[in-house]
Coordinates of C-alpha atoms and ligand atoms in Angstrom, one line a residue:
M1 CA -4.1 -3.0 -4.2
C2 CA -3.0 -5.9 -2.1
G3 CA 0.2 -7.7 -1.4
I4 CA 0.7 -11.3 -2.5
F5 CA 3.6 -13.6 -1.9
G6 CA 4.3 -17.2 -2.6
Y7 CA 7.1 -19.7 -1.8
C8 CA 8.0 -23.2 -2.9
G9 CA 11.3 -24.6 -1.8
N10 CA 13.3 -26.4 0.8
K11 CA 12.5 -24.3 3.9
P12 CA 9.4 -24.2 6.2
A13 CA 7.2 -21.7 4.3
S14 CA 5.2 -20.1 7.1
N15 CA 7.6 -17.7 8.8
L16 CA 9.4 -16.9 5.6
L17 CA 6.1 -15.9 4.0
I18 CA 5.1 -13.8 6.9
E19 CA 8.4 -11.9 7.0
G20 CA 8.1 -11.2 3.3
L21 CA 4.5 -10.1 3.7
K22 CA 5.6 -7.5 6.3
R23 CA 7.3 -5.8 3.4
L24 CA 4.2 -5.7 1.4
E25 CA 1.9 -4.3 4.1
Y26 CA 2.2 -0.9 2.6
R27 CA 0.1 -2.2 -0.2
G28 CA -2.9 -2.8 1.9
Y29 CA -3.4 -3.7 5.5
D30 CA -7.0 -4.3 6.4
S31 CA -6.7 -8.1 6.7
A32 CA -4.2 -10.9 6.0
G33 CA -4.1 -14.6 5.5
I34 CA -1.8 -17.5 4.8
C35 CA -2.1 -21.0 3.2
V36 CA 0.6 -23.6 3.7
G37 CA 0.6 -27.0 2.2
V38 CA 0.9 -29.6 5.0
K39 CA 0.8 -33.4 5.1
D40 CA -3.0 -33.8 5.2
G41 CA -3.9 -30.8 3.1
F42 CA -3.8 -27.0 3.7
S43 CA -3.2 -25.0 6.9
I44 CA -5.2 -21.8 6.3
V45 CA -5.3 -18.9 8.8
K46 CA -6.9 -15.5 8.2
R47 CA -7.3 -12.5 10.4
T48 CA -8.7 -9.0 10.0
G49 CA -6.5 -6.0 11.0
K50 CA -2.8 -5.7 10.8
L51 CA -0.4 -8.6 10.0
K52 CA 0.5 -9.0 13.6
N53 CA -3.0 -10.3 14.3
L54 CA -2.3 -13.1 11.8
Q55 CA 1.1 -13.8 13.2
K56 CA -0.4 -14.3 16.7
A57 CA -2.9 -16.8 15.3
L58 CA -0.4 -19.0 13.4
P59 CA 0.0 -22.6 14.6
E60 CA 3.2 -23.4 16.4
K61 CA 4.3 -26.0 13.8
A62 CA 3.5 -25.7 10.1
Y63 CA 6.3 -27.4 8.3
G64 CA 4.9 -27.1 4.8
R65 CA 7.4 -25.9 2.2
N66 CA 4.8 -24.5 -0.2
G67 CA 2.6 -21.6 0.6
I68 CA 1.0 -18.3 -0.2
V69 CA 0.1 -15.2 1.8
H70 CA -1.9 -12.1 1.2
T71 CA -2.4 -8.6 2.7
R72 CA -5.6 -7.0 1.6
W73 CA -6.9 -3.5 0.7
A74 CA -10.6 -4.2 0.3
T75 CA -12.3 -3.5 -3.0
H76 CA -15.2 -6.0 -3.1
G77 CA -16.7 -7.1 0.3
G78 CA -16.1 -5.7 3.7
V79 CA -13.1 -6.2 6.0
T80 CA -14.0 -9.7 7.4
E81 CA -12.1 -12.9 7.9
A82 CA -14.3 -14.6 5.3
N83 CA -13.3 -11.9 2.7
A84 CA -9.6 -12.2 3.6
H85 CA -7.4 -14.2 1.2
P86 CA -6.4 -16.9 0.4
H87 CA -9.7 -18.1 -1.1
T88 CA -10.5 -21.7 -1.8
D89 CA -12.8 -23.7 -4.0
C90 CA -15.6 -26.0 -2.9
T91 CA -13.2 -29.0 -2.4
G92 CA -10.8 -26.9 -0.3
K93 CA -8.0 -28.3 -2.4
I94 CA -7.3 -25.1 -4.4
A95 CA -6.1 -21.9 -2.7
I96 CA -5.5 -18.6 -4.5
V97 CA -4.3 -15.1 -3.6
H98 CA -5.2 -12.2 -5.9
N99 CA -4.3 -8.6 -6.4
G100 CA -6.5 -6.7 -8.8
I101 CA -10.2 -6.5 -9.7
I102 CA -12.2 -9.1 -11.6
E103 CA -14.8 -6.8 -13.2
N104 CA -17.1 -9.6 -14.5
Y105 CA -17.1 -11.5 -11.2
A106 CA -20.8 -11.1 -10.5
Y107 CA -21.6 -12.8 -13.9
L108 CA -19.1 -15.6 -13.3
K109 CA -20.3 -16.1 -9.7
E110 CA -23.9 -16.5 -10.8
R111 CA -23.0 -19.1 -13.4
L112 CA -20.9 -21.0 -10.9
Q113 CA -23.6 -20.9 -8.3
E114 CA -26.1 -22.2 -10.9
K115 CA -23.8 -25.2 -11.1
G116 CA -23.8 -25.6 -7.4
H117 CA -20.7 -23.9 -6.3
V118 CA -20.9 -22.6 -2.7
F119 CA -19.2 -19.3 -2.0
K120 CA -17.8 -18.4 1.3
S121 CA -17.0 -14.7 0.7
E122 CA -18.3 -11.5 -0.9
T123 CA -15.1 -10.9 -2.9
D124 CA -14.5 -10.9 -6.6
S125 CA -11.4 -13.0 -6.2
E126 CA -13.1 -16.1 -5.0
V127 CA -14.5 -16.9 -8.4
I128 CA -11.0 -17.7 -9.6
A129 CA -10.7 -20.6 -7.2
H130 CA -14.1 -22.1 -8.3
L131 CA -13.3 -21.6 -12.0
I132 CA -10.0 -23.5 -11.6
E133 CA -12.0 -26.2 -9.7
E134 CA -14.2 -26.6 -12.8
R135 CA -11.2 -27.1 -15.1
F136 CA -8.7 -29.0 -13.0
K137 CA -7.9 -32.5 -14.3
G138 CA -4.5 -32.9 -12.7
N139 CA -2.5 -30.2 -14.5
L140 CA -2.7 -27.0 -12.4
T141 CA -1.0 -24.8 -15.0
Q142 CA -3.4 -26.0 -17.7
A143 CA -6.4 -25.4 -15.5
V144 CA -5.3 -21.8 -14.7
M145 CA -4.6 -21.1 -18.4
E146 CA -8.0 -22.2 -19.3
I147 CA -9.8 -19.9 -16.9
L148 CA -7.8 -16.7 -17.4
P149 CA -9.5 -15.8 -20.7
L150 CA -12.8 -15.8 -18.8
L151 CA -11.6 -13.1 -16.4
K152 CA -12.2 -9.4 -17.4
G153 CA -10.1 -7.1 -15.3
T154 CA -6.8 -7.2 -13.6
Y155 CA -4.9 -9.8 -11.7
G156 CA -1.7 -10.7 -10.1
L157 CA -2.4 -14.2 -9.1
I158 CA -0.8 -17.2 -7.3
V159 CA -2.5 -20.6 -7.1
M160 CA -1.7 -23.8 -5.3
H161 CA -3.4 -27.2 -5.2
Q162 CA -3.1 -30.0 -2.6
D163 CA -2.6 -32.6 -5.3
C164 CA 0.4 -30.6 -6.7
P165 CA 2.3 -30.0 -3.4
D166 CA 5.5 -28.7 -5.0
I167 CA 4.0 -26.4 -7.5
L168 CA 2.9 -22.8 -7.6
V169 CA 1.3 -21.2 -10.6
G170 CA 1.3 -17.4 -11.1
A171 CA -0.3 -15.2 -13.7
R172 CA -0.3 -11.5 -14.4
N173 CA -2.5 -9.1 -16.1
G174 CA -2.5 -5.4 -15.1
S175 CA -1.2 -6.0 -11.5
P176 CA 2.5 -6.5 -10.8
L177 CA 4.1 -9.9 -10.3
V178 CA 7.8 -10.6 -9.8
L179 CA 9.5 -14.0 -9.6
G180 CA 12.5 -14.6 -7.3
V181 CA 15.0 -17.3 -8.2
G182 CA 16.7 -18.9 -5.2
N183 CA 18.9 -22.0 -4.6
D184 CA 16.4 -24.9 -4.8
E185 CA 13.6 -22.4 -3.9
M186 CA 11.4 -20.0 -5.8
F187 CA 9.4 -16.9 -4.8
L188 CA 6.6 -15.0 -6.4
A189 CA 5.3 -11.6 -5.2
S190 CA 3.6 -8.4 -6.1
D191 CA 6.8 -6.5 -5.2
V192 CA 10.5 -7.4 -5.1
A193 CA 10.5 -6.1 -1.5
A194 CA 9.0 -9.3 -0.3
M195 CA 11.8 -11.5 -1.5
V196 CA 14.9 -9.3 -1.8
S197 CA 16.3 -10.5 1.5
Y198 CA 16.1 -14.1 0.3
T199 CA 17.2 -13.6 -3.3
Q200 CA 18.4 -10.7 -5.5
Q201 CA 17.8 -12.7 -8.7
V202 CA 14.4 -11.6 -10.0
V203 CA 12.3 -12.0 -13.2
Y204 CA 9.7 -9.4 -14.0
L205 CA 6.6 -10.9 -15.5
N206 CA 4.5 -9.1 -18.1
D207 CA 0.8 -9.0 -18.7
G208 CA -0.5 -12.2 -20.4
E209 CA 2.3 -14.3 -18.9
V210 CA 1.9 -17.5 -16.8
V211 CA 4.6 -19.0 -14.7
T212 CA 4.9 -22.5 -13.1
L213 CA 7.3 -22.8 -10.2
T214 CA 8.9 -25.8 -8.6
P215 CA 11.7 -25.5 -6.1
S216 CA 14.3 -26.1 -8.8
E217 CA 12.9 -24.4 -11.9
F218 CA 10.4 -21.9 -13.4
I219 CA 8.6 -22.1 -16.7
T220 CA 7.1 -19.0 -18.2
T221 CA 4.6 -19.1 -21.1
D222 CA 1.9 -17.1 -22.7
L223 CA -1.8 -18.1 -22.4
E224 CA -1.4 -20.6 -25.2
S225 CA 1.4 -22.4 -23.5
H226 CA 4.0 -20.9 -25.8
P227 CA 7.3 -20.7 -23.8
I228 CA 8.6 -17.2 -23.2
E229 CA 12.3 -16.7 -22.4
K230 CA 12.8 -14.3 -19.5
D231 CA 15.9 -12.4 -18.3
I232 CA 17.0 -12.8 -14.8
N233 CA 17.8 -9.4 -13.3
T234 CA 20.0 -8.7 -10.2
V235 CA 18.5 -6.2 -7.8
E236 CA 20.2 -4.4 -4.9
Y237 CA 19.3 -5.2 -1.4
Q238 CA 19.9 -2.7 1.5
N239 CA 18.2 -3.9 4.7
E240 CA 18.3 -0.4 6.2
N241 CA 15.7 0.6 3.7
F242 CA 13.2 -1.6 5.4
D243 CA 14.2 -0.6 8.9
K244 CA 13.1 2.5 10.8
Q245 CA 16.7 3.1 12.0
G246 CA 15.7 4.6 15.3
F247 CA 12.8 6.8 14.0
N248 CA 9.3 6.2 15.4
D249 CA 7.9 5.9 11.9
F250 CA 9.0 5.3 8.4
M251 CA 7.4 8.6 7.4
L252 CA 9.6 10.6 9.8
K253 CA 12.6 8.6 8.7
E254 CA 11.9 9.3 5.0
I255 CA 11.3 13.0 5.7
H256 CA 14.8 13.1 7.3
E257 CA 16.3 11.1 4.4
Q258 CA 15.6 13.9 1.9
P259 CA 19.0 15.6 2.0
E260 CA 20.6 12.3 1.2
S261 CA 18.0 11.2 -1.4
I262 CA 18.3 14.5 -3.2
K263 CA 22.0 14.1 -3.3
R264 CA 21.7 10.6 -4.7
G265 CA 19.4 11.9 -7.4
L266 CA 22.0 14.5 -8.4
V267 CA 25.0 12.1 -8.6
G268 CA 26.4 12.1 -12.1
R269 CA 23.6 14.2 -13.4
L270 CA 25.0 17.8 -13.1
D271 CA 27.5 18.7 -15.8
K272 CA 29.5 21.5 -14.2
T273 CA 31.6 22.0 -17.3
G274 CA 28.7 22.5 -19.6
E275 CA 26.7 24.1 -16.8
T276 CA 23.8 21.8 -17.7
G277 CA 22.3 18.4 -16.6
H278 CA 22.7 14.9 -17.8
L279 CA 20.0 12.3 -17.9
G280 CA 21.2 9.2 -19.8
G281 CA 17.9 7.4 -19.5
L282 CA 16.0 9.9 -21.7
N283 CA 17.5 8.1 -24.7
M284 CA 17.3 11.4 -26.5
T285 CA 20.1 13.6 -27.9
S286 CA 20.2 17.3 -27.6
A287 CA 19.1 17.5 -31.2
D288 CA 16.1 15.3 -30.4
L289 CA 15.3 17.5 -27.4
L290 CA 15.6 20.7 -29.5
N291 CA 12.8 19.4 -31.6
V292 CA 10.5 19.1 -28.7
E293 CA 7.8 21.7 -28.9
R294 CA 5.7 20.9 -25.8
I295 CA 5.7 18.8 -22.7
V296 CA 2.9 16.9 -21.0
L297 CA 3.3 15.4 -17.5
V298 CA 0.9 12.7 -16.3
A299 CA 0.6 11.4 -12.7
A300 CA -1.6 10.9 -9.7
G301 CA -1.5 12.2 -6.1
T302 CA 1.7 13.5 -4.8
S303 CA 3.4 12.7 -8.1
Y304 CA 0.8 14.9 -9.9
Y305 CA 1.8 17.8 -7.6
A306 CA 5.4 17.2 -8.4
G307 CA 4.5 17.5 -12.0
Q308 CA 2.5 20.7 -11.5
T309 CA 5.4 22.2 -9.5
V310 CA 8.0 21.5 -12.2
S311 CA 5.7 22.7 -15.0
Y312 CA 6.3 26.3 -13.9
L313 CA 10.0 25.7 -14.1
I314 CA 10.0 24.1 -17.6
E315 CA 8.0 27.0 -19.0
K316 CA 10.3 29.5 -17.3
L317 CA 13.6 28.0 -18.2
A318 CA 12.8 26.4 -21.6
H319 CA 9.8 28.5 -22.7
L320 CA 8.0 25.2 -23.6
P321 CA 4.3 25.0 -23.1
T322 CA 3.9 22.4 -20.4
K323 CA 0.6 20.7 -19.4
V324 CA 0.0 18.5 -16.4
E325 CA -2.7 15.8 -16.6
L326 CA -4.3 13.7 -13.9
A327 CA -3.7 10.1 -15.0
S328 CA -7.2 9.0 -14.0
E329 CA -8.7 11.7 -16.3
L330 CA -6.3 11.3 -19.2
R331 CA -6.9 7.6 -19.7
Y332 CA -10.6 8.2 -20.5
K333 CA -10.6 11.4 -22.4
N334 CA -9.8 11.1 -26.1
I335 CA -6.5 12.9 -25.7
I336 CA -5.1 14.7 -28.8
I337 CA -1.5 13.7 -29.4
E338 CA 0.3 16.6 -31.0
K339 CA 3.6 16.1 -32.9
N340 CA 6.9 16.9 -31.2
T341 CA 5.3 16.5 -27.8
L342 CA 7.2 14.7 -25.1
Y343 CA 5.2 13.0 -22.4
F344 CA 6.3 12.0 -19.0
V345 CA 4.5 9.7 -16.6
I346 CA 5.6 10.2 -13.0
S347 CA 5.2 7.4 -10.5
Q348 CA 7.0 6.5 -7.4
S349 CA 5.8 2.9 -7.3
G350 CA 5.8 2.5 -11.1
E351 CA 2.7 0.4 -10.6
T352 CA -0.2 2.9 -10.2
A353 CA -3.0 1.6 -12.4
D354 CA -4.3 5.0 -13.4
T355 CA -0.8 6.1 -14.6
L356 CA 0.0 2.7 -16.2
F357 CA -3.2 2.7 -18.2
A358 CA -2.7 6.3 -19.2
L359 CA 0.7 5.4 -20.4
R360 CA -0.7 2.5 -22.5
E361 CA -3.3 4.9 -24.0
L362 CA -0.6 7.4 -24.9
K363 CA 1.5 4.7 -26.5
R364 CA -1.5 3.4 -28.4
K365 CA -1.9 6.9 -29.9
G366 CA 1.7 7.0 -30.9
A367 CA 3.1 9.3 -28.2
K368 CA 6.7 9.2 -27.0
V369 CA 6.5 8.6 -23.3
L370 CA 9.3 8.7 -20.7
G371 CA 9.0 7.6 -17.1
I372 CA 10.1 9.3 -13.8
C373 CA 10.0 6.3 -11.4
N374 CA 11.5 5.2 -8.1
A375 CA 10.9 1.4 -8.1
V376 CA 13.5 -0.2 -10.4
G377 CA 12.0 -2.7 -12.9
S378 CA 8.5 -1.5 -12.2
T379 CA 5.9 -2.0 -14.9
I380 CA 5.8 1.7 -15.8
A381 CA 9.6 1.9 -15.9
R382 CA 9.6 -1.1 -18.2
E383 CA 6.8 0.0 -20.6
T384 CA 8.0 3.6 -21.2
D385 CA 10.4 4.6 -24.1
G386 CA 13.0 5.5 -21.6
G387 CA 13.2 7.5 -18.4
V388 CA 14.9 8.4 -15.2
Y389 CA 15.0 6.6 -11.9
I390 CA 14.8 9.0 -9.0
H391 CA 17.0 6.9 -6.7
S392 CA 15.0 7.9 -3.6
G393 CA 15.3 4.5 -2.1
P394 CA 12.3 2.4 -1.2
E395 CA 9.5 4.6 0.2
I396 CA 7.6 2.5 2.8
A397 CA 5.3 5.1 4.4
V398 CA 2.1 5.4 2.5
A399 CA 2.3 9.2 2.6
S400 CA 4.9 10.2 0.0
T401 CA 7.6 12.5 1.2
K402 CA 11.1 11.9 -0.1
A403 CA 9.8 10.7 -3.4
F404 CA 8.2 14.1 -4.0
T405 CA 11.5 16.0 -3.6
S406 CA 13.3 13.2 -5.6
Q407 CA 10.8 13.6 -8.4
L408 CA 11.4 17.3 -8.4
T409 CA 15.2 16.6 -8.5
A410 CA 15.0 14.6 -11.6
L411 CA 12.6 17.0 -13.3
Y412 CA 14.6 20.0 -12.3
I413 CA 17.6 18.4 -14.0
F414 CA 15.4 17.9 -17.1
S415 CA 14.3 21.6 -16.9
L416 CA 17.9 22.7 -16.7
I417 CA 18.8 20.5 -19.8
M418 CA 15.9 21.9 -21.8
G419 CA 16.6 25.5 -20.5
R420 CA 20.3 25.3 -21.6
I421 CA 19.4 23.8 -25.0
R422 CA 17.0 26.7 -25.6
F423 CA 17.6 29.9 -23.6
L424 CA 19.8 29.7 -20.6
S425 CA 23.3 31.0 -20.8
N426 CA 26.3 29.2 -19.4
E427 CA 26.3 31.6 -16.5
Q428 CA 22.6 31.1 -15.8
G429 CA 23.2 27.4 -15.8
S430 CA 26.0 27.8 -13.4
Q431 CA 23.9 29.8 -11.0
F432 CA 21.1 27.3 -11.2
I433 CA 23.5 24.4 -10.4
K434 CA 25.0 26.3 -7.4
A435 CA 21.6 26.8 -5.9
F436 CA 20.6 23.2 -6.7
Q437 CA 23.6 21.8 -4.8
N438 CA 22.8 23.9 -1.8
V439 CA 19.3 22.4 -1.4
P440 CA 20.3 19.4 0.8
I441 CA 22.1 21.4 3.4
L442 CA 19.2 23.9 3.6
I443 CA 16.8 21.1 4.2
E444 CA 19.0 19.9 7.0
E445 CA 18.5 23.4 8.5
I446 CA 14.8 23.0 8.3
L447 CA 14.8 19.6 9.8
S448 CA 16.6 21.1 12.9
Q449 CA 13.4 23.1 13.4
K450 CA 11.4 19.9 13.9
E451 CA 10.4 20.6 17.5
H452 CA 9.2 24.1 16.7
I453 CA 7.0 22.7 13.9
H454 CA 5.8 20.1 16.3
A455 CA 4.7 22.8 18.8
V456 CA 2.8 24.5 16.0
A457 CA 1.2 21.2 15.0
E458 CA 0.1 20.6 18.6
K459 CA -1.5 24.0 18.7
Y460 CA -3.7 23.3 15.6
K461 CA -4.4 19.6 16.0
G462 CA -8.0 20.2 17.0
A463 CA -8.9 21.9 13.7
K464 CA -11.7 20.2 11.7
N465 CA -10.8 21.9 8.5
F466 CA -7.6 23.4 7.2
L467 CA -6.8 25.6 4.2
F468 CA -3.4 25.6 2.4
L469 CA -2.5 28.5 0.1
G470 CA 0.4 29.3 -2.2
R471 CA 1.0 31.1 -5.4
G472 CA 3.0 30.4 -8.5
I473 CA 5.4 27.5 -8.3
N474 CA 4.4 27.1 -4.6
Y475 CA 0.7 26.7 -5.4
P476 CA 1.2 22.9 -6.1
V477 CA 3.3 22.7 -3.0
A478 CA 0.3 24.0 -1.0
M479 CA -1.8 21.4 -2.6
E480 CA 0.7 18.7 -1.6
G481 CA 0.6 20.1 2.0
A482 CA -3.1 19.7 2.1
L483 CA -2.8 16.1 0.7
K484 CA -0.3 15.2 3.4
L485 CA -2.5 16.5 6.2
K486 CA -5.7 14.9 5.0
E487 CA -4.3 11.5 4.3
I488 CA -2.5 10.9 7.6
S489 CA -4.5 13.0 10.1
Y490 CA -7.9 12.6 8.5
I491 CA -8.6 16.3 8.9
H492 CA -10.3 17.8 5.9
A493 CA -7.7 20.0 4.2
E494 CA -8.1 22.0 1.0
G495 CA -5.3 23.5 -1.0
F496 CA -5.7 26.3 -3.5
G497 CA -4.0 29.2 -5.3
A498 CA -3.9 32.1 -2.9
G499 CA -5.2 34.3 -5.7
E500 CA -8.4 32.3 -5.7
L501 CA -9.1 33.2 -2.1
K502 CA -11.5 36.0 -2.9
H503 CA -13.2 33.9 -5.6
G504 CA -14.9 31.7 -3.1
P505 CA -12.8 30.0 -0.4
I506 CA -12.7 33.2 1.7
A507 CA -16.3 32.3 2.7
L508 CA -14.7 29.4 4.7
I509 CA -12.6 31.7 6.8
N510 CA -13.5 31.9 10.4
E511 CA -11.8 31.4 13.8
E512 CA -12.2 27.6 13.6
T513 CA -10.7 27.2 10.2
P514 CA -6.9 27.9 10.2
S515 CA -4.9 28.5 7.1
F516 CA -1.3 27.5 6.2
M517 CA 0.1 30.2 3.9
L518 CA 3.3 29.9 1.9
I519 CA 4.7 33.5 1.9
P520 CA 8.3 33.2 0.9
K521 CA 10.4 36.2 -0.3
D522 CA 9.6 35.7 -4.0
S523 CA 8.2 37.8 -6.8
L524 CA 4.6 37.2 -5.4
Y525 CA 5.4 38.1 -1.8
E526 CA 3.4 41.3 -1.7
K527 CA 0.3 39.6 -3.2
N528 CA 0.6 36.9 -0.6
V529 CA 0.8 39.4 2.2
S530 CA -2.4 41.0 0.9
N531 CA -4.1 37.6 1.1
L532 CA -2.8 37.2 4.6
K533 CA -4.3 40.4 5.6
E534 CA -7.7 39.5 4.0
I535 CA -7.7 36.3 6.2
K536 CA -6.7 38.1 9.4
A537 CA -9.4 40.8 8.7
R538 CA -11.9 37.9 9.0
K539 CA -10.4 36.5 12.2
G540 CA -8.8 33.5 10.5
K541 CA -5.8 32.0 12.2
V542 CA -2.7 31.8 9.9
I543 CA 0.5 29.7 10.0
A544 CA 2.8 31.5 7.7
L545 CA 5.8 29.9 6.1
V546 CA 8.3 32.7 5.5
T547 CA 11.9 33.2 4.4
K548 CA 14.2 33.5 7.3
G549 CA 14.6 37.0 8.7
D550 CA 11.2 38.2 7.5
T551 CA 10.0 40.6 10.2
N552 CA 6.9 41.8 8.4
V553 CA 4.7 38.8 8.2
S554 CA 5.5 37.8 11.8
K555 CA 3.7 40.9 12.9
I556 CA 0.5 39.7 11.2
A557 CA 0.4 35.9 11.2
D558 CA -0.4 33.8 14.3
D559 CA 2.5 31.4 13.8
I560 CA 5.7 31.5 11.7
I561 CA 7.8 28.8 10.3
E562 CA 11.0 29.9 8.6
I563 CA 12.9 28.5 5.6
P564 CA 16.3 29.6 4.6
E565 CA 16.8 32.0 1.7
I566 CA 17.3 30.3 -1.8
M567 CA 16.9 31.1 -5.5
E568 CA 13.1 31.5 -6.0
D569 CA 13.0 28.4 -8.4
F570 CA 14.1 26.2 -5.5
I571 CA 11.7 27.3 -2.9
P572 CA 9.4 24.2 -3.4
F573 CA 12.2 21.9 -2.2
L574 CA 12.3 23.8 1.1
A575 CA 8.7 24.8 1.5
V576 CA 7.4 21.2 1.3
V577 CA 9.5 19.9 4.2
P578 CA 7.7 22.0 7.0
L579 CA 4.4 20.9 5.5
Q580 CA 5.4 17.2 5.7
I581 CA 6.6 17.6 9.3
F582 CA 3.5 19.6 10.3
A583 CA 1.2 16.9 8.9
Y584 CA 3.3 14.2 10.6
F585 CA 3.0 15.8 14.0
V586 CA -0.6 16.7 13.8
A587 CA -1.3 13.1 12.9
K588 CA 0.9 11.8 15.7
E589 CA -0.8 14.1 18.2
L590 CA -4.1 12.6 17.0
G591 CA -2.8 9.1 17.5
R592 CA -3.0 8.2 13.8
D593 CA -1.1 5.4 12.2
V594 CA 1.0 7.7 10.1
D595 CA 2.8 4.9 8.1
Q596 CA -0.4 3.0 7.3
P597 CA -3.3 5.5 7.4
R598 CA -6.9 4.1 7.2
N599 CA -8.3 3.3 3.8
L600 CA -5.1 4.0 1.9
A601 CA -2.4 1.9 0.3
K602 CA 1.0 2.8 -1.0
S603 CA 0.7 1.5 -4.5
V604 CA -2.8 2.0 -6.0
T605 CA -2.7 -0.8 -8.5
V606 CA -6.5 -0.8 -9.0
E607 CA -8.7 1.9 -10.6
Ligands
AGP701 C1 0.7 10.4 -1.7 O1 1.1 10.6 -0.3 C2 -0.2 9.2 -1.8 N1 0.4 8.0 -1.2 C3 -0.6 9.0 -3.2 O2 -1.3 10.1 -3.6 C4 0.4 8.7 -4.3 O3 1.3 9.8 -4.5 C5 -0.3 8.4 -5.6 O4 -1.1 7.2 -5.4 C6 0.7 8.1 -6.8 O5 1.5 7.1 -6.5 P1 2.8 6.7 -7.5 O6 3.7 7.9 -7.4 O7 3.4 5.5 -6.9 O8 2.2 6.6 -8.9

């Protein structure tokens, strides 16, 4: 998943493109490149490593007003300057930037090489430039349209040609592409974030659409040149979302934002008269919801663990069988769609390829699918039958933190709605809402323990392997804690249900392999304490997350992190925060780039 950004307008393109690309770096950051149209052709600069390496290499003066940039997450071909985008054709007059995977590129490359084309990179993307070269006879849009049907796979694509200095051509299939409409200038990018400080007027392109931009207009068509009318949407722009605001890293900032992001997710969604919730975007009446007989949640990564967590709650409050599916698995298994089943796809970015393609498979089979998304106007949000925006605000750090608790917020409201439709009394609804409203202030209390958690992280930063254990609704939280640690510290971390300890993982226990155990005061407390003792009996070190005031576990565990007391259902909101902070500080102690960890990208728009 890469970041692409193009500009054609009345300003020098170079700096504007680089500033916009900074906001796409979360999509991939192993190399970057720029192409700006200049008097005698193209000025192309590429560098491996972070965007700042490219910035340092830019020529003092590049006055071109037409250009494209790219930040790469390598799929085909190593991290080299030659493999960085933009890619050009043999003449050097065509430049393209691409996000996606051209699955039949090897076949196309061979055919092109047989015709004498000389390739400069190992990438799949470069074939696009040479195919356009074959077809270009003066009309760039026409040439692009002619080659798109040859491509198997996914693309978000921007093309420029020296002979068409004021034109950009974009096309989308399976990878996001958004158009920005300015005053006598146009923008094209994989994400609104690149352009939102320049224009808030955006047009979301769909698969199979081609757009031709000049500074003053845009024309969208399908692949057969049939015009397609597009709505112009207005998006909000808050610069602070893209600023660390005094924090060392976006990840730490976003961990601290959680009390506010949860409050935002609750605004207008708790009905304190009816002691229930309200989610307008579901597009379903209570009568519709009453007919629902089962729930299926589909997601990837952290979003999958959010789904797993809330599945316990839906079953408890609404007595509805609830299943959680990995998007990457669901899209390839011949899933059986049962009647009266409500599907949710959960995706912070709304662009995750696995989740998007799972959504499309569910729709093909006639399922009703709702979305739980953060990115407004994202592809998943637009292709579902309705859904809920979690209002977490842009999440810049690759490791997801505030989106997790915001996803829980939206899905807990849904659980309350379903619970009150089916089994929960008015009084039970009222108790649930009271506890819910208390979550933000209790997270504030946990955040004030940051330095204690930092000290614990420092003590364990040398571990080579880490185990995370939890039971019941906190089992997925333990899985999320393991994911956080592994993705930003690069320490191998495994999460599992504490009840499984004796079925195998206990073989891993020794003095070098510490465990992080969630042992809150809940209905499974005694079981967890037994597991704690099993680990200690084998000299395993244990960090125990406990409910404040627990004097029992502190006598057994090696280190304690306390969370405030709360209704058992809401413990996941509190338990996940120390896990996020712990992972953050272990990674910092190890000198990792916590916002942009190696090999990862924020929005996984390729399979
Ligand atoms: C979590 O920290 C990771 N960045 C990753 O697992 C992420 O949650 C996953 O790729 C799903 O992303 P989405 O919510 O945008 O679909």
